[in-house]
Coordinates of C-alpha atoms in Angstrom, one line a residue:
M1 CA 14.8 3.6 40.0
S2 CA 16.1 4.2 36.5
S3 CA 13.8 1.8 34.6
V4 CA 10.3 0.3 34.7
K5 CA 11.9 -3.1 34.6
R6 CA 13.9 -2.6 37.8
L7 CA 10.9 -1.0 39.5
A8 CA 8.8 -4.1 38.7
E9 CA 11.5 -6.5 39.9
T10 CA 11.5 -5.0 43.4
N11 CA 8.4 -7.2 44.1
C12 CA 7.1 -4.7 46.5
L13 CA 5.1 -2.6 44.1
R14 CA 1.3 -2.8 44.8
S15 CA 0.2 0.3 43.0
L16 CA 1.6 2.5 40.2
P17 CA 3.5 5.7 40.9
S18 CA 1.5 8.7 39.7
E19 CA 3.9 9.4 36.8
Y20 CA 3.0 6.0 35.2
V21 CA -0.8 6.4 35.5
L22 CA -2.5 6.9 32.2
N23 CA -4.4 10.0 31.3
T24 CA -7.7 8.4 30.1
Q25 CA -9.4 11.5 28.7
S26 CA -8.2 11.0 25.1
V27 CA -8.2 7.1 25.0
Y28 CA -10.8 4.8 23.5
F29 CA -11.7 2.0 25.8
M30 CA -14.2 -0.1 23.8
V31 CA -12.6 -3.4 22.6
W32 CA -14.0 -5.7 20.0
E33 CA -15.2 -9.1 21.0
D34 CA -13.3 -12.1 19.9
G35 CA -14.2 -13.1 16.3
E36 CA -16.3 -9.9 15.7
E37 CA -14.0 -9.0 12.8
E38 CA -10.7 -10.5 11.8
I39 CA -7.3 -9.4 10.6
S40 CA -6.0 -10.8 7.3
V41 CA -3.4 -13.5 6.9
I42 CA -1.0 -13.6 3.9
D43 CA 0.9 -16.8 3.1
F44 CA 4.4 -15.5 2.1
S45 CA 5.4 -18.9 0.6
L46 CA 2.5 -18.6 -1.9
L47 CA 3.4 -15.0 -2.7
M48 CA 6.9 -16.1 -3.6
S49 CA 5.8 -19.0 -5.7
S50 CA 6.5 -18.9 -9.5
N51 CA 3.3 -21.0 -10.0
P52 CA 0.3 -18.6 -10.7
D53 CA -2.1 -21.1 -9.2
E54 CA -0.1 -21.1 -6.0
R55 CA 0.1 -17.3 -5.9
S56 CA -3.7 -17.1 -6.3
K57 CA -4.2 -18.9 -3.0
I58 CA -2.5 -16.1 -1.1
I59 CA -5.0 -16.2 1.7
K60 CA -4.5 -19.5 3.5
I61 CA -7.5 -20.5 5.6
S62 CA -8.1 -24.2 5.2
A63 CA -4.7 -25.2 6.6
L64 CA -5.3 -23.4 9.9
D65 CA -6.9 -25.2 12.8
K66 CA -10.5 -24.1 13.4
T67 CA -9.8 -22.3 16.7
R68 CA -7.5 -19.8 14.8
Q69 CA -9.5 -19.5 11.5
H70 CA -11.3 -16.4 12.8
N71 CA -7.9 -14.6 12.6
C72 CA -7.7 -14.8 8.9
R73 CA -11.1 -14.2 7.3
F74 CA -11.6 -11.1 5.1
L75 CA -14.7 -9.1 5.7
L76 CA -15.8 -6.8 2.9
E77 CA -18.4 -4.1 3.4
S78 CA -19.6 -3.9 -0.2
A79 CA -21.5 -5.7 -2.9
S80 CA -18.3 -7.6 -3.8
T81 CA -18.4 -9.7 -0.6
L82 CA -20.2 -12.7 -2.2
L83 CA -17.9 -12.5 -5.3
F84 CA -14.8 -12.4 -3.0
F85 CA -15.8 -15.5 -1.1
L86 CA -16.7 -17.3 -4.3
K87 CA -13.3 -16.6 -5.7
L88 CA -11.7 -17.6 -2.4
K89 CA -13.5 -21.0 -2.5
L90 CA -12.4 -21.5 -6.2
G91 CA -8.8 -20.5 -5.4
I92 CA -8.6 -17.6 -7.8
I93 CA -7.9 -14.7 -5.5
D94 CA -5.3 -12.3 -6.9
V95 CA -2.3 -11.4 -4.6
K96 CA -2.6 -7.7 -5.6
F97 CA -6.2 -7.7 -4.5
T98 CA -5.7 -9.4 -1.2
L99 CA -2.7 -7.3 -0.1
G100 CA -4.2 -4.1 -1.4
L101 CA -7.4 -4.8 0.6
A102 CA -5.5 -5.7 3.7
C103 CA -3.6 -2.3 3.5
K104 CA -6.7 -0.3 2.6
E105 CA -9.2 -1.8 5.1
W106 CA -6.9 -2.4 8.1
G107 CA -3.3 -1.2 7.5
F108 CA -2.4 -4.4 9.4
F109 CA -2.0 -8.1 8.4
L110 CA -0.2 -11.2 9.4
V111 CA 2.4 -12.9 7.3
I112 CA 2.9 -16.7 7.7
N113 CA 5.5 -19.0 6.1
N114 CA 7.6 -15.9 5.8
G115 CA 10.9 -17.7 5.2
V116 CA 12.6 -16.4 8.4
P117 CA 13.7 -19.5 10.4
E118 CA 12.0 -19.9 13.7
K119 CA 15.4 -20.6 15.3
L120 CA 16.6 -17.2 14.2
K121 CA 13.6 -15.5 15.7
E122 CA 14.1 -17.4 19.0
E123 CA 17.8 -16.4 19.0
M124 CA 16.8 -12.8 18.4
L125 CA 14.3 -12.8 21.3
G126 CA 16.9 -14.4 23.5
A127 CA 19.5 -11.8 22.6
C128 CA 17.1 -9.0 23.4
Q129 CA 16.2 -10.6 26.7
S130 CA 19.9 -10.9 27.5
F131 CA 20.3 -7.1 26.8
F132 CA 17.4 -6.3 29.2
D133 CA 19.0 -8.5 31.8
L134 CA 22.2 -6.3 31.9
T135 CA 22.7 -3.9 34.6
E136 CA 21.6 -0.3 34.0
E137 CA 25.2 0.8 33.9
A138 CA 26.1 -1.9 31.2
K139 CA 23.1 -0.8 29.1
L140 CA 24.3 2.8 29.0
E141 CA 27.4 1.7 27.1
Y142 CA 25.3 0.9 24.1
A143 CA 23.4 4.2 24.1
G144 CA 23.6 6.6 21.2
K145 CA 24.1 10.3 21.9
S146 CA 21.6 11.6 19.3
L147 CA 18.6 10.4 17.4
F148 CA 20.5 9.3 14.3
D149 CA 23.5 7.7 16.0
P150 CA 23.8 4.0 15.1
I151 CA 23.4 1.9 18.3
K152 CA 26.6 -0.1 18.7
T153 CA 26.2 -3.8 19.7
G154 CA 28.5 -6.3 21.3
T155 CA 29.3 -9.8 19.9
S156 CA 26.4 -11.3 21.8
F157 CA 23.9 -9.1 19.7
N158 CA 25.4 -9.8 16.2
I159 CA 22.4 -12.0 15.6
S160 CA 20.4 -8.8 15.1
E161 CA 22.3 -8.1 11.8
V162 CA 21.2 -11.5 10.4
Y163 CA 17.6 -11.0 11.6
C164 CA 17.4 -7.5 10.1
K165 CA 18.7 -8.6 6.8
R166 CA 16.0 -11.3 6.6
A167 CA 13.3 -8.9 7.7
R168 CA 14.3 -6.5 4.9
E169 CA 14.0 -9.2 2.3
V170 CA 10.4 -9.9 3.4
V171 CA 9.6 -6.2 3.2
L172 CA 11.0 -5.8 -0.3
E173 CA 8.8 -8.6 -1.6
L174 CA 5.7 -7.3 0.1
L175 CA 6.3 -3.8 -1.3
K176 CA 6.4 -5.2 -4.8
E177 CA 2.9 -6.7 -4.5
I178 CA 1.6 -3.5 -2.8
S179 CA 3.0 -1.4 -5.6
E180 CA 1.1 -3.6 -8.1
S181 CA -2.1 -3.3 -6.0
L182 CA -1.9 0.5 -6.5
G183 CA -1.7 0.0 -10.3
L184 CA 2.1 0.8 -10.4
E185 CA 5.0 -1.3 -11.6
D186 CA 6.1 -3.9 -9.0
D187 CA 9.4 -2.2 -8.2
Y188 CA 8.0 1.3 -8.1
I189 CA 8.1 1.8 -4.3
N190 CA 11.4 0.0 -3.9
E191 CA 13.1 2.0 -6.6
R192 CA 11.6 5.4 -6.0
M193 CA 12.3 5.1 -2.2
D194 CA 15.6 3.2 -2.5
V195 CA 14.3 0.8 0.1
G196 CA 17.0 -1.7 -0.5
L197 CA 19.6 0.9 0.7
G198 CA 17.1 2.7 2.9
S199 CA 16.7 3.2 6.6
Q200 CA 15.9 0.3 8.9
L201 CA 15.0 1.0 12.6
L202 CA 15.1 -1.9 15.0
V203 CA 13.0 -1.2 18.1
V204 CA 12.8 -3.6 21.0
N205 CA 10.3 -3.0 23.8
L206 CA 10.0 -4.9 27.1
Y207 CA 6.8 -4.7 29.1
P208 CA 7.2 -6.1 32.6
P209 CA 4.1 -7.2 34.7
C210 CA 2.1 -4.2 35.9
P211 CA 0.2 -4.3 39.2
Q212 CA -2.6 -2.1 37.8
P213 CA -2.8 -2.8 34.0
A214 CA -6.2 -1.1 33.8
V215 CA -4.7 2.4 34.5
A216 CA -1.4 2.0 32.5
M217 CA -0.3 1.4 29.0
G218 CA 2.9 0.1 27.4
L219 CA 2.8 2.5 24.4
P220 CA 0.1 5.1 23.8
P221 CA -1.9 5.2 20.5
H222 CA 0.3 6.1 17.5
S223 CA 1.0 5.3 13.9
D224 CA 4.5 4.3 12.6
H225 CA 6.7 6.3 10.3
G226 CA 8.2 4.7 7.2
L227 CA 6.7 2.2 4.7
L228 CA 6.2 -1.1 6.5
T229 CA 6.9 -2.3 10.0
L230 CA 7.5 -6.0 10.8
V231 CA 6.7 -7.0 14.4
M232 CA 7.4 -10.3 16.2
Q233 CA 6.9 -11.0 19.9
N234 CA 7.2 -13.6 22.6
E235 CA 4.0 -15.6 23.4
Q236 CA 2.4 -12.7 25.4
D237 CA -0.2 -10.7 23.6
G238 CA -0.7 -6.9 24.1
L239 CA -0.9 -5.2 20.6
Q240 CA -4.2 -3.6 19.7
V241 CA -5.3 -1.9 16.5
L242 CA -7.8 0.9 16.2
H243 CA -10.3 -0.2 13.6
K244 CA -13.6 1.5 12.9
G245 CA -13.5 3.3 16.2
R246 CA -12.8 0.3 18.5
W247 CA -9.7 -1.5 19.6
V248 CA -9.0 -4.9 18.1
P249 CA -6.6 -7.3 20.0
I250 CA -4.0 -8.9 17.7
T251 CA -3.1 -12.5 18.4
P252 CA -0.4 -13.6 15.9
L253 CA -0.1 -17.1 14.6
P254 CA 3.0 -19.1 15.5
N255 CA 6.2 -18.0 13.7
S256 CA 4.3 -15.2 11.9
F257 CA 5.1 -11.5 11.5
I258 CA 2.6 -8.8 12.3
V259 CA 2.9 -6.2 9.5
N260 CA 1.6 -2.6 9.5
S261 CA 1.7 0.1 6.9
G262 CA 3.4 3.4 8.0
D263 CA 2.8 7.1 7.4
H264 CA 4.9 7.1 4.2
L265 CA 3.0 4.4 2.3
E266 CA 0.2 5.5 -0.1
Y267 CA -2.3 3.3 1.8
K268 CA -3.4 4.5 5.2
S269 CA -1.3 4.1 8.3
V270 CA -3.1 2.7 11.3
I271 CA -3.2 3.7 14.9
H272 CA -2.2 1.0 17.4
R273 CA -1.2 0.7 21.0
A274 CA 0.6 -1.7 23.4
M275 CA -1.2 -2.9 26.5
V276 CA 0.3 -4.4 29.7
N277 CA -0.8 -7.2 32.0
N278 CA -0.2 -8.1 35.6
E279 CA 1.2 -11.6 35.1
T280 CA 3.9 -12.0 32.5
T281 CA 6.6 -10.0 30.6
R282 CA 6.0 -9.2 27.0
I283 CA 8.8 -8.5 24.5
S284 CA 8.1 -7.1 21.0
I285 CA 10.7 -6.6 18.2
G286 CA 9.8 -4.2 15.5
T287 CA 11.8 -3.3 12.3
T288 CA 10.6 -0.2 10.5
H289 CA 11.6 0.2 6.9
G290 CA 11.8 3.4 5.1
P291 CA 13.8 5.4 2.5
P292 CA 17.3 6.8 3.0
L293 CA 17.3 9.7 5.5
A294 CA 18.0 12.3 2.8
K295 CA 15.2 11.1 0.5
I296 CA 12.3 13.5 0.0
V297 CA 9.0 11.6 0.3
S298 CA 6.0 13.0 -1.5
P299 CA 2.8 11.4 -3.0
A300 CA 3.3 9.4 -6.1
S301 CA 2.5 11.7 -9.1
E302 CA 1.1 8.7 -10.9
L303 CA -1.7 8.5 -8.3
V304 CA -2.6 12.2 -8.2
D305 CA -5.3 13.5 -10.5
E306 CA -7.8 16.3 -10.6
G307 CA -10.6 14.0 -9.5
G308 CA -10.8 12.3 -6.2
N309 CA -7.1 11.7 -5.7
C310 CA -5.9 15.2 -4.9
L311 CA -2.5 16.1 -3.5
A312 CA -2.9 15.8 0.3
Y313 CA 0.7 16.2 1.6
H314 CA 3.8 18.2 0.8
G315 CA 7.1 16.5 0.4
I316 CA 9.5 16.3 3.3
K317 CA 12.9 14.6 3.9
Y318 CA 12.6 11.4 5.7
K319 CA 15.2 12.6 8.2
G320 CA 13.1 15.7 8.9
Y321 CA 10.0 13.6 9.5
L322 CA 11.8 11.4 12.0
A323 CA 13.1 14.4 13.8
L324 CA 9.5 15.8 13.9
R325 CA 8.3 12.5 15.4
Q326 CA 11.1 12.5 18.0
S327 CA 10.3 16.1 19.1
N328 CA 6.6 15.3 19.8
Q329 CA 4.9 12.9 22.1
L330 CA 3.2 9.8 20.6
N331 CA -0.3 11.0 19.8
G332 CA -2.2 9.1 17.1
K333 CA -1.3 10.6 13.7
A334 CA -0.6 14.1 14.9
C335 CA 2.7 14.3 13.0
L336 CA 1.0 13.9 9.7
D337 CA -0.8 17.1 10.3
Y338 CA 2.5 19.0 10.0
V339 CA 2.8 17.8 6.3
R340 CA -0.9 17.9 5.4
L341 CA -1.9 20.4 2.8

């Protein structure tokens, strides 16, 4: 068998071949209970509003039905908790505060009302499914020969260009607000990293049903390179985020993006993994956004001082970091150790 998908489609698989069995020695297994702590939700339509009163309501809770409200409540572990919820009730929460907190506390958040049409997302998922349904021989025609080769696409996959353009637009706006949350000018990250002309990596993963999901994993724990990654998926969950030493399952809201910060953002990147199940196929589509390949990425000098914000990493070309990631197995944040001072 040349792929996991074809192996699963034989319908005769009762147990996993040994090469697919997970080594459990270095994996955390404790999972948070539902509602124990919740990921933040950012309303992109309010973020884009020219009305300051609308922008201040960036966390949208009241409009969500009660069964999903637990997915979008901020939990602060400081004396500012009461003040935060008071401001939330009064509708005076600042977008810089909410996005900054989401990046600092989690490194993950959901973006609703993101301006990307639901029809476009459905077409993108359909195009990816069509690709996976091709024969193994047909798929090989689209393969690149090296890491940095663009993957050619046929006319049936041109929808990906439209989708990627809209995804980049969302990222550029999010990075403006994240820049401000760091005390920088709103275009600081976009301009210093040339994000508008930078790298965009589209990664599509298909996870077929697994007969023994307890001993297998779709993707091992890892962080992403780049600045921000936007993820959408079909209706099957499977993404988990490592938060405070335990795994938190992420259940996105309808037509939302899951967003996580990468290794090259000033805020922390977060370790996450993809689980499998024994019933249905999961498809995830991630677009990772970073600077041009030749750009040297180093900590922002404006955020480095002689106090608590010391220089922690040396500069490295983005292309070099990608090559470093490609030459090593996915293993948490291991690649960051190579550039750590």
